[in-house]
PDB file of C-alpha atoms in Angstrom:
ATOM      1  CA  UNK A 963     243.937 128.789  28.460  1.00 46.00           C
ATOM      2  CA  UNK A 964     244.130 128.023  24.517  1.00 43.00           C
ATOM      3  CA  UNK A 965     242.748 125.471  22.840  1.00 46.00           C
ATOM      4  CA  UNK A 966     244.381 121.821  23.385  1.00 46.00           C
ATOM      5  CA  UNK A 967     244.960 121.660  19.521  1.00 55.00           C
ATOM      6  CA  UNK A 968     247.108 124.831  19.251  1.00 73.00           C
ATOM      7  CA  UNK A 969     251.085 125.389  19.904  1.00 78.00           C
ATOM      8  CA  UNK A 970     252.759 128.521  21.933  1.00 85.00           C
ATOM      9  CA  UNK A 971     255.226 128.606  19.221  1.00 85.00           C
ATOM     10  CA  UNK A 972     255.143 131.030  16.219  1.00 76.00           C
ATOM     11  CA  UNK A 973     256.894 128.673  13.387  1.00 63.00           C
ATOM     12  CA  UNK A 974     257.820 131.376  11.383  1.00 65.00           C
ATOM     13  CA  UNK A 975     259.887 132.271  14.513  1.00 63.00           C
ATOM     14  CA  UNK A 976     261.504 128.760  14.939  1.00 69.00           C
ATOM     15  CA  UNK A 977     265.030 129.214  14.117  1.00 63.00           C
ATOM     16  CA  UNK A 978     266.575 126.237  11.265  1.00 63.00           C
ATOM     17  CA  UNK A 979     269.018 124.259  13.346  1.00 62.00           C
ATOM     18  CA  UNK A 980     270.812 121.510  12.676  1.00 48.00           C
ATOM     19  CA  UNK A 981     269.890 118.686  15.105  1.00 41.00           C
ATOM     20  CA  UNK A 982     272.090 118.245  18.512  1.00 42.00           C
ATOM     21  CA  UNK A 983     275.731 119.236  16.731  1.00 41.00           C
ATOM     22  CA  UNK A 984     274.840 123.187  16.170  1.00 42.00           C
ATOM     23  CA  UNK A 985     274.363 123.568  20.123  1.00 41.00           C
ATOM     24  CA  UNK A 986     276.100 121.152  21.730  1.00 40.00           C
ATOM     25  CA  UNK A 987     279.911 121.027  19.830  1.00 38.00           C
ATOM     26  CA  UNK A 988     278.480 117.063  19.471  1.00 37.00           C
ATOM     27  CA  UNK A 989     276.967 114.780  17.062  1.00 36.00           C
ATOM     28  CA  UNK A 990     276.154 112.687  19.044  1.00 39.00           C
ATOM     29  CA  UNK A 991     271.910 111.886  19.388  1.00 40.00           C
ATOM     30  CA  UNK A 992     270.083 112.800  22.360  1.00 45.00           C
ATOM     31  CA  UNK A 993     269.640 109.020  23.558  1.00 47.00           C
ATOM     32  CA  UNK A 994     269.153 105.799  21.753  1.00 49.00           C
ATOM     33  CA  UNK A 995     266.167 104.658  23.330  1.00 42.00           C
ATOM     34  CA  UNK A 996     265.682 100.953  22.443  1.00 47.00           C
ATOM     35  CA  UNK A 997     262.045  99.557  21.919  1.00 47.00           C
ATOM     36  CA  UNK A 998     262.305  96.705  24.181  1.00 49.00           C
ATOM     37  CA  UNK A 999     263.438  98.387  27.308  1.00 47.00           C
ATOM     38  CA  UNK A1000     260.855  98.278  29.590  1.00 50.00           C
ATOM     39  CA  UNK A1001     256.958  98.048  28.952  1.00 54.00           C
ATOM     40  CA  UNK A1002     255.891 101.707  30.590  1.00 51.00           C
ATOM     41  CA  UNK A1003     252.452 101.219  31.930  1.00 54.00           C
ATOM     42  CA  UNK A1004     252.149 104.004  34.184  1.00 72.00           C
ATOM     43  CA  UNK A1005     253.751 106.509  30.906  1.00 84.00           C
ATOM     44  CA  UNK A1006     251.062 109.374  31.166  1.00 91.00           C
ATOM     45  CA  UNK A1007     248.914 110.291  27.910  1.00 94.00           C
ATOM     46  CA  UNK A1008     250.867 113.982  26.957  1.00 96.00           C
ATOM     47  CA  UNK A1009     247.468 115.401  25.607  1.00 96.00           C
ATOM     48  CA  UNK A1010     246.214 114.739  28.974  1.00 97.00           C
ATOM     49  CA  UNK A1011     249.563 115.769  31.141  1.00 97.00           C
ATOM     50  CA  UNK A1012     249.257 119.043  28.813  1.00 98.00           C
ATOM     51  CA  UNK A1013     246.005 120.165  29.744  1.00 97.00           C
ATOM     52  CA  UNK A1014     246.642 119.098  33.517  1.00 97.00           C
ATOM     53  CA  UNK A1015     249.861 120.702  33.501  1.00 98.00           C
ATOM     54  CA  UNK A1016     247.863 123.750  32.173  1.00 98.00           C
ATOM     55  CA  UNK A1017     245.386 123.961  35.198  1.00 98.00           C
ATOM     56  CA  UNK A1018     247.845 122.711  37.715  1.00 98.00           C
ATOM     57  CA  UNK A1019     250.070 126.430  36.279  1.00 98.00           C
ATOM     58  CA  UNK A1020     246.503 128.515  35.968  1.00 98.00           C
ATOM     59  CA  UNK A1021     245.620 127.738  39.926  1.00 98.00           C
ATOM     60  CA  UNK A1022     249.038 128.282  41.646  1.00 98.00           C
ATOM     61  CA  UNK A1023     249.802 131.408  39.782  1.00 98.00           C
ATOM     62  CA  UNK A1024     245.708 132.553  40.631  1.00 98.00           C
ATOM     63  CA  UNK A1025     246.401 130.785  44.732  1.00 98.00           C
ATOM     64  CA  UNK A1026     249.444 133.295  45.149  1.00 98.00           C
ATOM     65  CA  UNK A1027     247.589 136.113  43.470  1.00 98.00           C
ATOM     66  CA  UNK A1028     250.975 136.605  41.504  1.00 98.00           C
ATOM     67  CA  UNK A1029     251.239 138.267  38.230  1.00 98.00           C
ATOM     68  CA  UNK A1030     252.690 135.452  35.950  1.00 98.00           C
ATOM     69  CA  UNK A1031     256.106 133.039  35.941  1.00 98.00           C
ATOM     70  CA  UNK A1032     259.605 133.352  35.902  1.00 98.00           C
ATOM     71  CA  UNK A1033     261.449 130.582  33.921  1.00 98.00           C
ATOM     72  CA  UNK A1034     264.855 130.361  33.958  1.00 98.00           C
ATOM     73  CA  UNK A1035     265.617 129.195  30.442  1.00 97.00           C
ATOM     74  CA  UNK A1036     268.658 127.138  29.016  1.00 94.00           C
ATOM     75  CA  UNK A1037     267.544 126.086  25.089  1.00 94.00           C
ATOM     76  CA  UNK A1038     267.159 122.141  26.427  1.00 93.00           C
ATOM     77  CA  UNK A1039     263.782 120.445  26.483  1.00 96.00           C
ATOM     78  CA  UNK A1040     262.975 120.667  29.994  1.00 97.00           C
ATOM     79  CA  UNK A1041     263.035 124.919  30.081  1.00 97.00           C
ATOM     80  CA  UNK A1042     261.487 124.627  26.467  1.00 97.00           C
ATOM     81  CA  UNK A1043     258.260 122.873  27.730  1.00 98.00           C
ATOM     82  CA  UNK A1044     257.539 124.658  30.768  1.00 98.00           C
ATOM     83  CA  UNK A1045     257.835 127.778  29.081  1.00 98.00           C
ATOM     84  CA  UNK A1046     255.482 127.008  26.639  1.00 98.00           C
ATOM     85  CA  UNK A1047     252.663 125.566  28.711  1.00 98.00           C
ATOM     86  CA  UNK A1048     253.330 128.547  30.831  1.00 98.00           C
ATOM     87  CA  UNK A1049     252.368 130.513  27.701  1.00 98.00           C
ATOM     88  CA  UNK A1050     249.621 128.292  27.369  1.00 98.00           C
ATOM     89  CA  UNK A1051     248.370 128.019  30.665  1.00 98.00           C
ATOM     90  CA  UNK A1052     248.660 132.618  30.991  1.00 98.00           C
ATOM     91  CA  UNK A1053     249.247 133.992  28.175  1.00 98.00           C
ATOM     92  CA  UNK A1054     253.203 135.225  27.028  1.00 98.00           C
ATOM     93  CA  UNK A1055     252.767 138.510  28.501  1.00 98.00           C
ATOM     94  CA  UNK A1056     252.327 136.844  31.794  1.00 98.00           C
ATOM     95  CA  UNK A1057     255.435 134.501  31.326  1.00 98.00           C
ATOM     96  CA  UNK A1058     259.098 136.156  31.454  1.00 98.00           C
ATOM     97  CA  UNK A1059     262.372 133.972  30.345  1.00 98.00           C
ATOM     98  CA  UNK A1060     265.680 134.838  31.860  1.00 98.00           C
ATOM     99  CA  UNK A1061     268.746 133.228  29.917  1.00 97.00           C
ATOM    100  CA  UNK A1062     271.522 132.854  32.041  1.00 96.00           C
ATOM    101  CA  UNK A1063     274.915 132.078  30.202  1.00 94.00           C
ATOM    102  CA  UNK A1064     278.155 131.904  32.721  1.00 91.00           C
ATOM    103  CA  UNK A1065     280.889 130.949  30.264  1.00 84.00           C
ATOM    104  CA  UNK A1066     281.775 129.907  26.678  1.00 79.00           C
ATOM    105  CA  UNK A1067     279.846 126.913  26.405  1.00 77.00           C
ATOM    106  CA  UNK A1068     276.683 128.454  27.584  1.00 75.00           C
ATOM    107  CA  UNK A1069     276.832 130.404  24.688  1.00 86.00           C
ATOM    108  CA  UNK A1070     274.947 128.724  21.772  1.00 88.00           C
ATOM    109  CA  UNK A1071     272.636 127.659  23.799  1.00 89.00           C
ATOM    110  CA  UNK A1072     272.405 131.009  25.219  1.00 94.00           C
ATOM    111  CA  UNK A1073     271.545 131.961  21.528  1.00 94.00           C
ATOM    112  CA  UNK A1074     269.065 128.640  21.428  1.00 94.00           C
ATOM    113  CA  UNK A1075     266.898 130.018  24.396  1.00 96.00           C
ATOM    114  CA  UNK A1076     266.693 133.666  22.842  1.00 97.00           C
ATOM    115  CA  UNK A1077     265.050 132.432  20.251  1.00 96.00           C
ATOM    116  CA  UNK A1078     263.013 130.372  21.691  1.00 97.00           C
ATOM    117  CA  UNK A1079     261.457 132.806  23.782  1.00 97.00           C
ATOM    118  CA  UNK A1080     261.045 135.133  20.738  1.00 97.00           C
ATOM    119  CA  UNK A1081     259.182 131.812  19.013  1.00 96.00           C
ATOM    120  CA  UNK A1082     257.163 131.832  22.334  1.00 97.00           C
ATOM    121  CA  UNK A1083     256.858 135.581  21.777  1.00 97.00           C
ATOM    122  CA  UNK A1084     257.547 136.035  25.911  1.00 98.00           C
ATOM    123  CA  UNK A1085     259.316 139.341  27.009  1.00 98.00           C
ATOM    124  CA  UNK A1086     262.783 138.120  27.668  1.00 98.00           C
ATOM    125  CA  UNK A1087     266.203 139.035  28.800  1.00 98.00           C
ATOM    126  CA  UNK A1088     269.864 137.433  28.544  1.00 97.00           C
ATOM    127  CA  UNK A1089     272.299 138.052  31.759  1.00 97.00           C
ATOM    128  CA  UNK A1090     276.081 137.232  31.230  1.00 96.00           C
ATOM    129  CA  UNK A1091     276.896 135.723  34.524  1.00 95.00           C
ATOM    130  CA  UNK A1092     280.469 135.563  34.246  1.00 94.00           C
ATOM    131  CA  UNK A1093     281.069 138.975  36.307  1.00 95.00           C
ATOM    132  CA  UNK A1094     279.079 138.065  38.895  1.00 95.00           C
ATOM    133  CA  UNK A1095     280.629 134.284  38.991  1.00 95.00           C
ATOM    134  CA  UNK A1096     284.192 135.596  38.862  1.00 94.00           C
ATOM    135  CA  UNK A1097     283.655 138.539  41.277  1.00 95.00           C
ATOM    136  CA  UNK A1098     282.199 135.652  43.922  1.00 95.00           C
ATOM    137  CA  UNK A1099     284.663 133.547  43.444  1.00 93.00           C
ATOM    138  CA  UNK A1100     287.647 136.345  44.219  1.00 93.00           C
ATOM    139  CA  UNK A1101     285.555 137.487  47.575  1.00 94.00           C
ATOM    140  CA  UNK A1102     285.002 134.111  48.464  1.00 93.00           C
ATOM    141  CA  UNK A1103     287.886 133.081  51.516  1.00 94.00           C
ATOM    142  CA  UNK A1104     290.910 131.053  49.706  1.00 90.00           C
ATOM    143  CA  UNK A1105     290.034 127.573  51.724  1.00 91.00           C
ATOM    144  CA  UNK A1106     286.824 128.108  49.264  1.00 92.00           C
ATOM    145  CA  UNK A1107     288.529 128.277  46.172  1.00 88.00           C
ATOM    146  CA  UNK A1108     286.131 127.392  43.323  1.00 88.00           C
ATOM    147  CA  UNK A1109     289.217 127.082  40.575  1.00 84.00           C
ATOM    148  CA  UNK A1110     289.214 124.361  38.753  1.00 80.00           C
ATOM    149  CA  UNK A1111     286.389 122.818  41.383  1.00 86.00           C
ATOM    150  CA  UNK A1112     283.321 121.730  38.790  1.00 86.00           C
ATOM    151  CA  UNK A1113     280.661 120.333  40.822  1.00 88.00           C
ATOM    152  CA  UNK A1114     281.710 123.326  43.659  1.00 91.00           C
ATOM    153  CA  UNK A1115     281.105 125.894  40.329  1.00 91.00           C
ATOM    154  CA  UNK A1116     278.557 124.663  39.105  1.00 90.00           C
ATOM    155  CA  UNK A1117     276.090 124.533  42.101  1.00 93.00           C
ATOM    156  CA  UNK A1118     277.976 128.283  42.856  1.00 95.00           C
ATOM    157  CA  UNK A1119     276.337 129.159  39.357  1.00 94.00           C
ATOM    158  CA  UNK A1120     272.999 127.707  40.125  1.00 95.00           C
ATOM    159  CA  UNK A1121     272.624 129.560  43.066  1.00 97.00           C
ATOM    160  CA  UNK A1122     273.137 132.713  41.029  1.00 97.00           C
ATOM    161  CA  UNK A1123     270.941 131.704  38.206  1.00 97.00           C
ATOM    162  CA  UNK A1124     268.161 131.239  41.087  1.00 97.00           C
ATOM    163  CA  UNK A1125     269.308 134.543  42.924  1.00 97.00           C
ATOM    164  CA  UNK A1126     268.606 136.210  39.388  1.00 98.00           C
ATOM    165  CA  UNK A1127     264.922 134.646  38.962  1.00 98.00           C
ATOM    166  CA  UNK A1128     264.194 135.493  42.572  1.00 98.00           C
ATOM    167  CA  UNK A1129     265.110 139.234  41.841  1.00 98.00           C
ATOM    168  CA  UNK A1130     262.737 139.040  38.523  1.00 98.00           C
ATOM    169  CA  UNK A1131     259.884 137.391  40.488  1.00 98.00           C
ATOM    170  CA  UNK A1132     260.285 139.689  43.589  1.00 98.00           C
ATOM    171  CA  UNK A1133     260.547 143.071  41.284  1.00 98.00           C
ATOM    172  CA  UNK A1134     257.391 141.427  39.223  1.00 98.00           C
ATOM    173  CA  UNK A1135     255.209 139.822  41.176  1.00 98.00           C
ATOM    174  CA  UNK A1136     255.609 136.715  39.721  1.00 98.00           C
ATOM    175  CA  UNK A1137     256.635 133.072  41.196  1.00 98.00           C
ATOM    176  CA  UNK A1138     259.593 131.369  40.170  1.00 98.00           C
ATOM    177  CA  UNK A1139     258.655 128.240  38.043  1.00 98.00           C
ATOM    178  CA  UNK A1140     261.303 125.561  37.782  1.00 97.00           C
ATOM    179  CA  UNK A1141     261.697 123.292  35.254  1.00 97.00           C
ATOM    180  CA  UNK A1142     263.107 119.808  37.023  1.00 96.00           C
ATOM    181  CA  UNK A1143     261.795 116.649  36.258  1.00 97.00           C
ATOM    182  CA  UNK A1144     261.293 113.595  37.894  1.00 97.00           C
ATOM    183  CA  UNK A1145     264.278 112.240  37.028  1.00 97.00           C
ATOM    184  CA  UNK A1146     266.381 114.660  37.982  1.00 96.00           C
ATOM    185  CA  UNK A1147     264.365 114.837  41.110  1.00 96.00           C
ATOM    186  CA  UNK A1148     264.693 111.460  41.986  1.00 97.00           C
ATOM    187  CA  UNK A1149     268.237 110.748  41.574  1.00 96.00           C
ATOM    188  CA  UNK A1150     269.414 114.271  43.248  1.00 95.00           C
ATOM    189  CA  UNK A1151     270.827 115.553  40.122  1.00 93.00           C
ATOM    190  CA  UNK A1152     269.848 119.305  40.921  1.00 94.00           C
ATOM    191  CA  UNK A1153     271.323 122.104  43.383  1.00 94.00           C
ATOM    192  CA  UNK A1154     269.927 122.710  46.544  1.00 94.00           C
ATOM    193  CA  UNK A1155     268.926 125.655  46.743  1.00 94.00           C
ATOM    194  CA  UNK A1156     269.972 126.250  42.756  1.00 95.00           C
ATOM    195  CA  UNK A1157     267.638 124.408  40.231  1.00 93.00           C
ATOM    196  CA  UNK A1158     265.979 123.071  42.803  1.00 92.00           C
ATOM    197  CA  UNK A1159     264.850 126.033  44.381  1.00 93.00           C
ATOM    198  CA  UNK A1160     261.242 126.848  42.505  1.00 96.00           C
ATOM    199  CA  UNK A1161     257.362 128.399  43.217  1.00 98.00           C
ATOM    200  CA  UNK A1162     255.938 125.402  41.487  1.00 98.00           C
ATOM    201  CA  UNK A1163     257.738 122.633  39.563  1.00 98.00           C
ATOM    202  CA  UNK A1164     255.040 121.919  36.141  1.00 98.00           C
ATOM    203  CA  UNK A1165     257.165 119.084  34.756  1.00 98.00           C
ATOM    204  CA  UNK A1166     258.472 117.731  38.626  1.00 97.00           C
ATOM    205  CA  UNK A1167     256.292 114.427  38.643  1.00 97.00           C
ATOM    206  CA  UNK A1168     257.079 113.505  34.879  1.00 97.00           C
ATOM    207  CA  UNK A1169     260.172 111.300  33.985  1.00 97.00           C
ATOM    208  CA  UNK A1170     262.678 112.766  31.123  1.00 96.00           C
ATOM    209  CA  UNK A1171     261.109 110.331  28.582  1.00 95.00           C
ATOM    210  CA  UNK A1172     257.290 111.405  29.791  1.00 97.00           C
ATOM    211  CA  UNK A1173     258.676 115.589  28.717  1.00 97.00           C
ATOM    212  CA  UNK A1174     260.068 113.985  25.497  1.00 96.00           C
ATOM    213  CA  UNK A1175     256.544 112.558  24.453  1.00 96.00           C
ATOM    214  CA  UNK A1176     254.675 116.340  26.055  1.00 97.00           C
ATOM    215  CA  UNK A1177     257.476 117.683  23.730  1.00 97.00           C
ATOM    216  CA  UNK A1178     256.216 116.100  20.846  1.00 96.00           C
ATOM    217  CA  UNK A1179     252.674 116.936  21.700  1.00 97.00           C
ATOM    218  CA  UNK A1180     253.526 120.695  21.723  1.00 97.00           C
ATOM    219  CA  UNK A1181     255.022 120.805  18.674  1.00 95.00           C
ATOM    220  CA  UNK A1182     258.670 121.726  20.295  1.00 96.00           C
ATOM    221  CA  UNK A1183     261.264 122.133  17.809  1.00 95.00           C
ATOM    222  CA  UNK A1184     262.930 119.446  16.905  1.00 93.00           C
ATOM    223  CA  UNK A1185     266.394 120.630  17.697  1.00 92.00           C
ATOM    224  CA  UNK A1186     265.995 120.755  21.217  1.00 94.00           C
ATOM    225  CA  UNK A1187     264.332 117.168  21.206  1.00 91.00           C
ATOM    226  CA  UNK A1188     267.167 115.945  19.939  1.00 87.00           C
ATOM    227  CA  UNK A1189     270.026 117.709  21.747  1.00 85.00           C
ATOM    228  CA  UNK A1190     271.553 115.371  24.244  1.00 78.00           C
ATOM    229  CA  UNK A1191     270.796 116.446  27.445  1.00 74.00           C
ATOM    230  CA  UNK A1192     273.871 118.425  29.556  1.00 68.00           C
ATOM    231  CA  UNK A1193     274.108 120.703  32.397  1.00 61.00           C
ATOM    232  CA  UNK A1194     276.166 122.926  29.724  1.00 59.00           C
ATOM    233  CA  UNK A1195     279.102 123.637  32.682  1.00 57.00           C
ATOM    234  CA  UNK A1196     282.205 121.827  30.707  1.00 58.00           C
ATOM    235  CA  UNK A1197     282.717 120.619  27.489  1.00 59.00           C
ATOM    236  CA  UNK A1198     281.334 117.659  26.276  1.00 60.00           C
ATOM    237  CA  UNK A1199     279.740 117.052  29.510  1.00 67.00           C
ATOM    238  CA  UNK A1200     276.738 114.805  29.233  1.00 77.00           C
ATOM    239  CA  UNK A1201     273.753 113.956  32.108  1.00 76.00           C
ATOM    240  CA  UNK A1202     274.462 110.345  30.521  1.00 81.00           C
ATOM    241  CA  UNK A1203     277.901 110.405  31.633  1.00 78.00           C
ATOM    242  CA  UNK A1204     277.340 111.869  35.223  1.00 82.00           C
ATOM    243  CA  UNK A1205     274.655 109.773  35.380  1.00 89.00           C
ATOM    244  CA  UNK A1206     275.610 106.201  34.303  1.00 86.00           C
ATOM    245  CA  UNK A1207     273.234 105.677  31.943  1.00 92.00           C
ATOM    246  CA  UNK A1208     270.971 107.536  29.153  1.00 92.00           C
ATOM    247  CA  UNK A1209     267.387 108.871  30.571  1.00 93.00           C
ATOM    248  CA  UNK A1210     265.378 105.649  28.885  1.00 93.00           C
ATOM    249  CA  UNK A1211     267.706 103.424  31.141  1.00 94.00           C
ATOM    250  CA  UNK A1212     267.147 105.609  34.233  1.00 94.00           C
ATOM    251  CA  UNK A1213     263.722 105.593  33.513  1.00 95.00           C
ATOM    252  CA  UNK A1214     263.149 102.842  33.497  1.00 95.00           C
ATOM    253  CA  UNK A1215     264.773 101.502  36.659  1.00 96.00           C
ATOM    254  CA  UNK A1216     263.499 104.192  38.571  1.00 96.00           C
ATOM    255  CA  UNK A1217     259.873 102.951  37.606  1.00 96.00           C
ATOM    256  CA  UNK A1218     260.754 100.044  38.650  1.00 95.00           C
ATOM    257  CA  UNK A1219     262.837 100.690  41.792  1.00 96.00           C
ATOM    258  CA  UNK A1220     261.238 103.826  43.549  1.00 96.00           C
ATOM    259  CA  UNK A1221     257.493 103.239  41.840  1.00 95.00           C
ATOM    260  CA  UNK A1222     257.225  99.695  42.178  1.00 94.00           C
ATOM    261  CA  UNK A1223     259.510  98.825  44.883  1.00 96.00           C
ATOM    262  CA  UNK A1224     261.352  96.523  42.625  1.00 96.00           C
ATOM    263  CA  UNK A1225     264.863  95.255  44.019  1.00 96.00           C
ATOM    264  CA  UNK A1226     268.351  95.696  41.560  1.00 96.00           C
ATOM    265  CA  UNK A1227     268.181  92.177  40.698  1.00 95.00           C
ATOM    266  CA  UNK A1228     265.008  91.852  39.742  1.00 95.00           C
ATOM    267  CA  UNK A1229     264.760  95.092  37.698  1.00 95.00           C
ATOM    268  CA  UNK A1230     268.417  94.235  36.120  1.00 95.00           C
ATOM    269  CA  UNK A1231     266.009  90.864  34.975  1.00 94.00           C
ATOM    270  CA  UNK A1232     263.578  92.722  33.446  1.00 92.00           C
ATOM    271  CA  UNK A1233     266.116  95.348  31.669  1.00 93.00           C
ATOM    272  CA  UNK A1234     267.803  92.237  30.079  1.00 91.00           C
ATOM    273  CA  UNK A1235     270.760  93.628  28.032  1.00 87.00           C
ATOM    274  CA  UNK A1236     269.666  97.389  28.518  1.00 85.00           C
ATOM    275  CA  UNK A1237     271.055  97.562  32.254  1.00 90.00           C
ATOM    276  CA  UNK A1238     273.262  95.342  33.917  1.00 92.00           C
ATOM    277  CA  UNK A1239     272.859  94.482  37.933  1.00 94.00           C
ATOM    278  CA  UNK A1240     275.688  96.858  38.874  1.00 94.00           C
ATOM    279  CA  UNK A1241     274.225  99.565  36.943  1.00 94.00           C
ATOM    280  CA  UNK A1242     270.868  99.541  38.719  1.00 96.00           C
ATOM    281  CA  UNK A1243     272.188  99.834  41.814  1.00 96.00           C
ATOM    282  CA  UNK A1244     274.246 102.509  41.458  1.00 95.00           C
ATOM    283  CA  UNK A1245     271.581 104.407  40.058  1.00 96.00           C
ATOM    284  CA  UNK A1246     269.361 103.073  43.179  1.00 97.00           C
ATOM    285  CA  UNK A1247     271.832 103.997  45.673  1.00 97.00           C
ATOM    286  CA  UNK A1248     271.793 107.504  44.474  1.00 96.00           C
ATOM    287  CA  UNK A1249     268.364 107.938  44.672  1.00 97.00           C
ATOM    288  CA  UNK A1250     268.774 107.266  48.228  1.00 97.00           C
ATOM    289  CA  UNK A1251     271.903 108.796  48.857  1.00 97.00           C
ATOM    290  CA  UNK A1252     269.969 112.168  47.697  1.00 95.00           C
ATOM    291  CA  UNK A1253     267.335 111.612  49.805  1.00 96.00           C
ATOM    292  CA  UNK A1254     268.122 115.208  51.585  1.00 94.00           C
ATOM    293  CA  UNK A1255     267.785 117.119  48.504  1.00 94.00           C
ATOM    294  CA  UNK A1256     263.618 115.661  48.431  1.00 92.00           C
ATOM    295  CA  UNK A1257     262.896 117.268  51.937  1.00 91.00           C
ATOM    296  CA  UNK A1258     262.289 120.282  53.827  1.00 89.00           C
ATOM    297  CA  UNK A1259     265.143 121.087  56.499  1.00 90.00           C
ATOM    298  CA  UNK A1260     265.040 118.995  59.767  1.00 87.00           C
ATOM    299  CA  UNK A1261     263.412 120.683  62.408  1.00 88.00           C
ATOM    300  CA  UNK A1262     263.216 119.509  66.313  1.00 90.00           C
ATOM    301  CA  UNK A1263     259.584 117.932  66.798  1.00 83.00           C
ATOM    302  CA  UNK A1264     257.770 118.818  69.921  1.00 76.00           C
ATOM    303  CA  UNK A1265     258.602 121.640  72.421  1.00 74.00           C
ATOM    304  CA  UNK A1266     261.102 121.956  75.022  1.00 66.00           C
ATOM    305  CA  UNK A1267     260.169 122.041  78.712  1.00 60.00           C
TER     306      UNK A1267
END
């Protein structure tokens, strides 16, 4: 592994971007993350979740006596870190990106990951998946039509992002790595079987603001800090939106609510004016609502007579 002080990225590699607007169609920041929202006492140190992350990448790759990591990479800051303490943790010729644009929006960020991975200096290759999406769609029987169907496309196109890595890591010898995060974990807001579907999930126990700060510790280019944060599968579509709330909200309640067993009143009291009662509980009520996407299938306990 390299030294703690050094970055994966070549800056003479770094492409100039403008901040969120030259990827995203939007001016809009990332999130406005006020100071007051919540004192964060269990926020890890990122020099610390760096080097662990580091080790935790080293021994699962050594455990499976695989030859490196897939990542699956989109230009946004969760894809961005793993890759690079991949790189850190193997080395880039042990780390291989796949970029995995399905439509006309994908595209800049498409462009975005490319050169990222060149930055990274990881062998890397871009996949339209467009074909593939439109010739699964015509096969598929008429009752499942995925026209015009969002949610029903998008988790179609996750599945074939994941299908792709598999088909990398299988030809390779490599594990898939995913790139979720806690907070995507907690609330649900990934496809079974899609995003979800990993090896070894590096960033799966830290919330969206803990990969900002291990961002900022790797030295990740600033454009793809501040590019708000989108699943990239309609136009101005934004995890804020979907969600109810921008990631230093969610955060924050979900500290609250899943790691300290706080109830939706008492964590809409501590919030004050950053998140109201009704707010909290929605976002509460789809952590447990998603419950089924955080286990392994059911299975009959015991055997039969």
């Amino acid at each position: 592994m390299g030294d703690s002080q050094s970055t994966a990225f070549e800056p003479e590699a770094i492409p100039d971007r403008s901040a969120a607007a030259t990827a995203s169609g939007d001016d809009s920041p990332a999130d406005d993350i006020p100071d007051d929202a919540v004192d964060l006492l269990d926020a890890p140190d990122p020099a610390a979740e760096r080097d662990r992350i580091r080790t935790f990448i080293d021994d699962a790759v050594a455990a499976a006596n695989a030859d490196g990591l897939v990542v699956n990479m989109s230009g946004g800051l969760d894809s961005t870190v793993t890759a690079a303490l991949a790189v850190e943790a193997l080395g880039a010729d042990r780390v291989y990106g796949l970029i995995l644009p399905c439509n006309k929006i994908g595209a800049p960020h498409a462009r975005d990951a490319e050169a990222l991975a060149d930055a990274l200096g990881i062998e890397h290759d871009t996949v339209h998946l467009q074909p593939l999406f439109a010739q699964f769609g015509a096969v598929a029987p008429d009752r499942f039509d995925l026209h015009d169907e969002p949610i029903r496309s998008g988790n179609a196109i996750a599945r074939l992002r994941m299908a792709m890595a598999y088909l990398a890591a299988n030809t390779t010898n490599r594990l898939v790595c995913g790139t979720t995060n806690r907070s995507e974990h907690l609330l649900g807001y990934v496809t079974k079987h899609g995003d979800g579907a990993a090896d070894l999930l590096p960033l799966g126990h830290l919330y969206k603001t803990d990969v900002r700060a291990l961002a900022d510790e790797l030295d990740v280019p600033e454009f793809v800090v501040e590019k708000p944060p989108t699943a990239g599968f309609l136009p101005g579509q934004r995890d804020a939106d979907d969600l109810g709330a921008p990631y230093d909200v969610i955060d924050a309640v979900l500290r609250l609510g899943v790691d300290r067993e706080l109830d939706a009143e008492a964590i809409a009291e501590r919030l004050g004016d950053d998140a109201d009662e009704e707010t909290v509980a929605d976002l509460l009520a789809r952590h447990r609502a998603s419950a089924h996407k955080r286990t392994s299938p059911p299975m009959p306990t015991g055997r039969g007579n």
